[in-house]
Amino acid sequence: MTPLLEVEAARPVPGASPIQGAVTLHLAPGDLALVHAEDPAMARALALICAGLVRLAAGQVRFLAQDWAALPRVPAQALRGRIGLAPGDGGWLPHLTVADGMLLACRHHTDLPDAELRSQAVALCKQFGLPGLPLRHPAELNRVDLARAGCARAFLGAPELILLESPLDQETADLLAEPLLAALAPARERGAAALWSTRSRRAWNTPGFPASQWWVLQQDGLKGDEPCLAPR
């Protein structure tokens, strides 16, 4: 099966990333790679490498057979519109409502009518435990509801690659493990791939957790791991 994402011995230039070694990772349609990263900055760095936003000293990163380094800025931005991202710190723009922040990327990158986008967003918000689309600004929501909205945003518009960073606190990471799994199941069924960097005990300690790849992220790159054997 042709990979959606191909990270081939990608080594960031010195100082460009907390990841100093070479990263190799292949994600095919339907794959779910579970990554243990103690440092949230490392999880963010891995997501940025996958999205072609880190300069490389060596190696290559391809998404949908396109080499990020060879793409001009505008086509690269359009291609990133097919990636859903849930940053660990939320990544919200403070001057926009959470609703507008959720819809911003899809409004820019897709031709979906606004009413349809809003309908999708409302359904996703409810799936993650919110009463609907949050109409307040990020500073007016608590950290758990912001994390719920961030997860919902990552699935909006049916992205082909979903990059999930663990919320910064353990309690929220555990709380969102089950709704994330529920949202990932149909996404993987339609052919999306996902990279989930999480410290959630539910993800790592549940026998039979439905990941297809298990990794530990360190400064010198990704190390293969067995299910339920992440470092404590």
Short mmCIF file of C-alpha atoms in Angstrom, two decimals:
data_model
loop_
_atom_site.label_atom_id
_atom_site.label_comp_id
_atom_site.label_asym_id
_atom_site.label_seq_id
_atom_site.Cartn_x
_atom_site.Cartn_y
_atom_site.Cartn_z
CA MET A 1 0.00 0.00 0.00
CA THR A 2 1.38 3.42 -0.96
CA PRO A 3 2.19 5.50 2.15
CA LEU A 4 0.40 8.79 2.75
CA LEU A 5 3.37 10.06 4.73
CA GLU A 6 6.99 9.10 4.14
CA VAL A 7 9.61 10.45 6.52
CA GLU A 8 12.96 9.14 5.30
CA ALA A 9 15.91 9.67 7.67
CA ALA A 10 14.83 13.29 8.14
CA ARG A 11 17.43 15.12 10.23
CA PRO A 12 16.67 18.77 11.13
CA VAL A 13 19.37 21.39 10.63
CA PRO A 14 21.16 22.19 13.92
CA GLY A 15 19.07 24.48 16.09
CA ALA A 16 15.89 24.07 14.04
CA SER A 17 14.30 21.42 16.26
CA PRO A 18 14.75 19.71 19.65
CA ILE A 19 14.92 16.47 17.64
CA GLN A 20 18.58 16.12 16.73
CA GLY A 21 18.67 12.66 15.17
CA ALA A 22 17.19 11.26 11.98
CA VAL A 23 13.49 10.38 11.94
CA THR A 24 12.07 7.60 9.78
CA LEU A 25 8.33 6.97 9.70
CA HIS A 26 5.90 5.60 7.10
CA LEU A 27 2.13 5.96 7.48
CA ALA A 28 -0.19 4.16 5.06
CA PRO A 29 -3.95 4.75 4.77
CA GLY A 30 -5.61 3.52 7.95
CA ASP A 31 -2.44 3.56 10.05
CA LEU A 32 -2.39 4.86 13.61
CA ALA A 33 1.07 5.49 15.04
CA LEU A 34 1.14 5.94 18.81
CA VAL A 35 4.12 7.96 20.02
CA HIS A 36 5.31 8.40 23.60
CA ALA A 37 6.93 11.82 24.05
CA GLU A 38 7.64 12.99 27.60
CA ASP A 39 8.46 16.52 26.40
CA PRO A 40 5.57 18.36 24.69
CA ALA A 41 8.12 20.31 22.66
CA MET A 42 9.31 17.03 21.15
CA ALA A 43 5.77 16.07 20.16
CA ARG A 44 5.32 19.46 18.51
CA ALA A 45 8.67 19.07 16.71
CA LEU A 46 7.63 15.71 15.26
CA ALA A 47 4.33 17.14 13.98
CA LEU A 48 6.20 20.03 12.37
CA ILE A 49 8.58 17.63 10.61
CA CYS A 50 5.63 15.65 9.24
CA ALA A 51 3.99 18.86 7.99
CA GLY A 52 7.14 19.98 6.21
CA LEU A 53 7.71 22.96 8.49
CA VAL A 54 11.25 22.12 9.65
CA ARG A 55 14.37 22.69 7.55
CA LEU A 56 16.29 19.47 7.04
CA ALA A 57 20.02 18.92 6.90
CA ALA A 58 19.45 15.47 5.42
CA GLY A 59 16.64 13.13 4.44
CA GLN A 60 13.24 13.76 2.94
CA VAL A 61 9.60 14.13 3.96
CA ARG A 62 6.85 13.36 1.44
CA PHE A 63 3.11 13.74 1.92
CA LEU A 64 0.83 12.29 -0.76
CA ALA A 65 3.99 11.65 -2.82
CA GLN A 66 4.94 15.35 -2.72
CA ASP A 67 8.35 16.30 -1.32
CA TRP A 68 7.76 19.21 1.05
CA ALA A 69 11.20 20.69 0.33
CA ALA A 70 10.51 20.83 -3.41
CA LEU A 71 7.13 22.57 -3.17
CA PRO A 72 6.72 26.33 -3.59
CA ARG A 73 4.99 28.12 -0.73
CA VAL A 74 1.45 28.32 -2.15
CA PRO A 75 1.15 24.64 -3.23
CA ALA A 76 2.67 23.60 0.11
CA GLN A 77 0.07 25.62 2.00
CA ALA A 78 -2.70 24.05 -0.06
CA LEU A 79 -1.34 20.57 0.68
CA ARG A 80 -1.25 21.36 4.40
CA GLY A 81 -4.97 21.99 4.11
CA ARG A 82 -5.31 18.19 3.92
CA ILE A 83 -3.73 17.78 7.37
CA GLY A 84 -5.68 18.03 10.62
CA LEU A 85 -3.69 19.21 13.64
CA ALA A 86 -4.48 19.27 17.35
CA PRO A 87 -1.60 21.16 19.02
CA GLY A 88 -0.92 20.29 22.64
CA ASP A 89 -1.17 23.94 23.68
CA GLY A 90 -4.28 24.55 21.57
CA GLY A 91 -2.74 26.93 19.07
CA TRP A 92 -5.71 29.29 19.30
CA LEU A 93 -5.64 32.86 17.99
CA PRO A 94 -6.71 35.02 20.95
CA HIS A 95 -8.56 37.63 18.87
CA LEU A 96 -10.86 35.04 17.24
CA THR A 97 -13.67 33.14 18.88
CA VAL A 98 -12.99 29.43 19.25
CA ALA A 99 -15.66 28.78 16.61
CA ASP A 100 -13.92 31.03 14.08
CA GLY A 101 -10.56 29.53 14.99
CA MET A 102 -11.93 26.06 14.32
CA LEU A 103 -13.35 27.01 10.93
CA LEU A 104 -10.47 29.20 9.75
CA ALA A 105 -8.29 26.63 7.96
CA CYS A 106 -11.18 24.83 6.26
CA ARG A 107 -12.64 28.13 5.10
CA HIS A 108 -9.30 28.92 3.49
CA HIS A 109 -8.47 25.52 2.00
CA THR A 110 -11.83 24.03 0.98
CA ASP A 111 -14.87 25.02 -1.06
CA LEU A 112 -17.35 23.61 1.44
CA PRO A 113 -20.28 25.93 2.15
CA ASP A 114 -20.01 27.66 5.51
CA ALA A 115 -23.25 26.11 6.71
CA GLU A 116 -21.90 22.61 6.02
CA LEU A 117 -18.62 23.38 7.80
CA ARG A 118 -20.51 24.67 10.82
CA SER A 119 -22.73 21.60 10.85
CA GLN A 120 -19.66 19.33 10.80
CA ALA A 121 -18.00 21.39 13.53
CA VAL A 122 -21.05 21.24 15.78
CA ALA A 123 -21.28 17.45 15.41
CA LEU A 124 -17.57 17.02 16.16
CA CYS A 125 -17.75 19.31 19.19
CA LYS A 126 -20.60 17.26 20.60
CA GLN A 127 -18.65 14.05 19.93
CA PHE A 128 -15.85 15.41 22.12
CA GLY A 129 -18.19 16.42 24.94
CA LEU A 130 -18.99 20.06 24.18
CA PRO A 131 -22.61 21.26 23.99
CA GLY A 132 -21.98 22.81 20.57
CA LEU A 133 -19.64 25.15 18.72
CA PRO A 134 -17.94 27.43 21.30
CA LEU A 135 -18.74 31.05 20.46
CA ARG A 136 -16.49 32.59 23.12
CA HIS A 137 -12.82 33.55 22.91
CA PRO A 138 -10.10 31.11 24.03
CA ALA A 139 -9.40 33.03 27.25
CA GLU A 140 -13.04 32.51 28.29
CA LEU A 141 -12.94 28.68 28.08
CA ASN A 142 -11.34 26.29 30.54
CA ARG A 143 -8.38 24.14 29.47
CA VAL A 144 -10.46 20.95 29.12
CA ASP A 145 -13.04 22.53 26.81
CA LEU A 146 -10.27 24.13 24.74
CA ALA A 147 -8.65 20.71 24.37
CA ARG A 148 -12.01 19.22 23.33
CA ALA A 149 -12.42 21.94 20.70
CA GLY A 150 -8.84 21.40 19.50
CA CYS A 151 -9.47 17.71 18.94
CA ALA A 152 -12.71 18.45 17.08
CA ARG A 153 -10.88 20.94 14.86
CA ALA A 154 -8.32 18.27 13.86
CA PHE A 155 -11.06 16.14 12.25
CA LEU A 156 -12.93 18.96 10.52
CA GLY A 157 -13.03 18.69 6.72
CA ALA A 158 -12.08 14.98 6.61
CA PRO A 159 -8.26 15.42 6.54
CA GLU A 160 -6.07 12.67 5.10
CA LEU A 161 -3.41 12.99 7.80
CA ILE A 162 -4.28 13.71 11.44
CA LEU A 163 -1.53 14.92 13.78
CA LEU A 164 -2.54 14.78 17.45
CA GLU A 165 -0.42 16.20 20.25
CA SER A 166 -1.16 15.24 23.84
CA PRO A 167 -2.77 17.96 25.98
CA LEU A 168 -0.22 19.40 28.37
CA ASP A 169 -1.77 17.86 31.48
CA GLN A 170 -2.21 14.14 32.18
CA GLU A 171 -5.84 14.38 33.32
CA THR A 172 -7.03 15.96 30.07
CA ALA A 173 -4.97 13.51 27.99
CA ASP A 174 -6.70 10.60 29.75
CA LEU A 175 -10.14 12.22 29.44
CA LEU A 176 -9.83 12.63 25.68
CA ALA A 177 -8.41 9.18 24.90
CA GLU A 178 -11.79 7.48 24.36
CA PRO A 179 -13.46 10.21 22.25
CA LEU A 180 -10.29 10.44 20.15
CA LEU A 181 -10.41 6.69 19.51
CA ALA A 182 -14.08 6.97 18.56
CA ALA A 183 -13.30 9.76 16.06
CA LEU A 184 -10.24 7.98 14.69
CA ALA A 185 -12.10 4.76 13.85
CA PRO A 186 -14.23 6.15 10.95
CA ALA A 187 -11.36 8.39 9.81
CA ARG A 188 -9.07 5.38 9.48
CA GLU A 189 -11.84 3.43 7.79
CA ARG A 190 -12.10 6.05 5.04
CA GLY A 191 -8.31 5.90 4.54
CA ALA A 192 -6.87 8.63 6.74
CA ALA A 193 -3.67 8.04 8.72
CA ALA A 194 -2.94 9.42 12.17
CA LEU A 195 0.05 10.18 14.36
CA TRP A 196 -0.91 10.43 18.03
CA SER A 197 1.74 11.72 20.43
CA THR A 198 0.27 11.09 23.86
CA ARG A 199 1.17 10.42 27.46
CA SER A 200 -2.31 9.09 28.20
CA ARG A 201 -2.18 6.04 30.46
CA ARG A 202 -5.38 4.79 28.80
CA ALA A 203 -3.64 4.74 25.44
CA TRP A 204 -0.48 2.99 26.62
CA ASN A 205 -1.90 0.67 29.30
CA THR A 206 -5.00 -0.68 27.53
CA PRO A 207 -4.46 -4.21 26.17
CA GLY A 208 -5.42 -4.44 22.52
CA PHE A 209 -5.24 -0.69 21.94
CA PRO A 210 -5.85 -0.37 18.16
CA ALA A 211 -2.59 1.26 17.09
CA SER A 212 -0.69 -0.15 14.13
CA GLN A 213 2.67 1.35 15.14
CA TRP A 214 4.25 2.06 18.54
CA TRP A 215 7.13 4.50 19.03
CA VAL A 216 9.11 6.32 21.69
CA LEU A 217 10.35 9.78 20.68
CA GLN A 218 13.78 10.82 21.90
CA GLN A 219 16.27 13.51 20.91
CA ASP A 220 17.99 11.11 18.54
CA GLY A 221 14.76 10.12 16.79
CA LEU A 222 11.96 7.54 16.93
CA LYS A 223 12.59 4.18 18.60
CA GLY A 224 10.35 1.17 18.00
CA ASP A 225 8.38 -0.02 21.00
CA GLU A 226 6.03 -2.86 21.84
CA PRO A 227 2.40 -2.24 22.84
CA CYS A 228 1.96 -1.18 26.50
CA LEU A 229 5.71 -0.89 27.12
CA ALA A 230 6.18 2.88 27.02
CA PRO A 231 8.60 4.26 29.63
CA ARG A 232 6.96 5.36 32.86
#
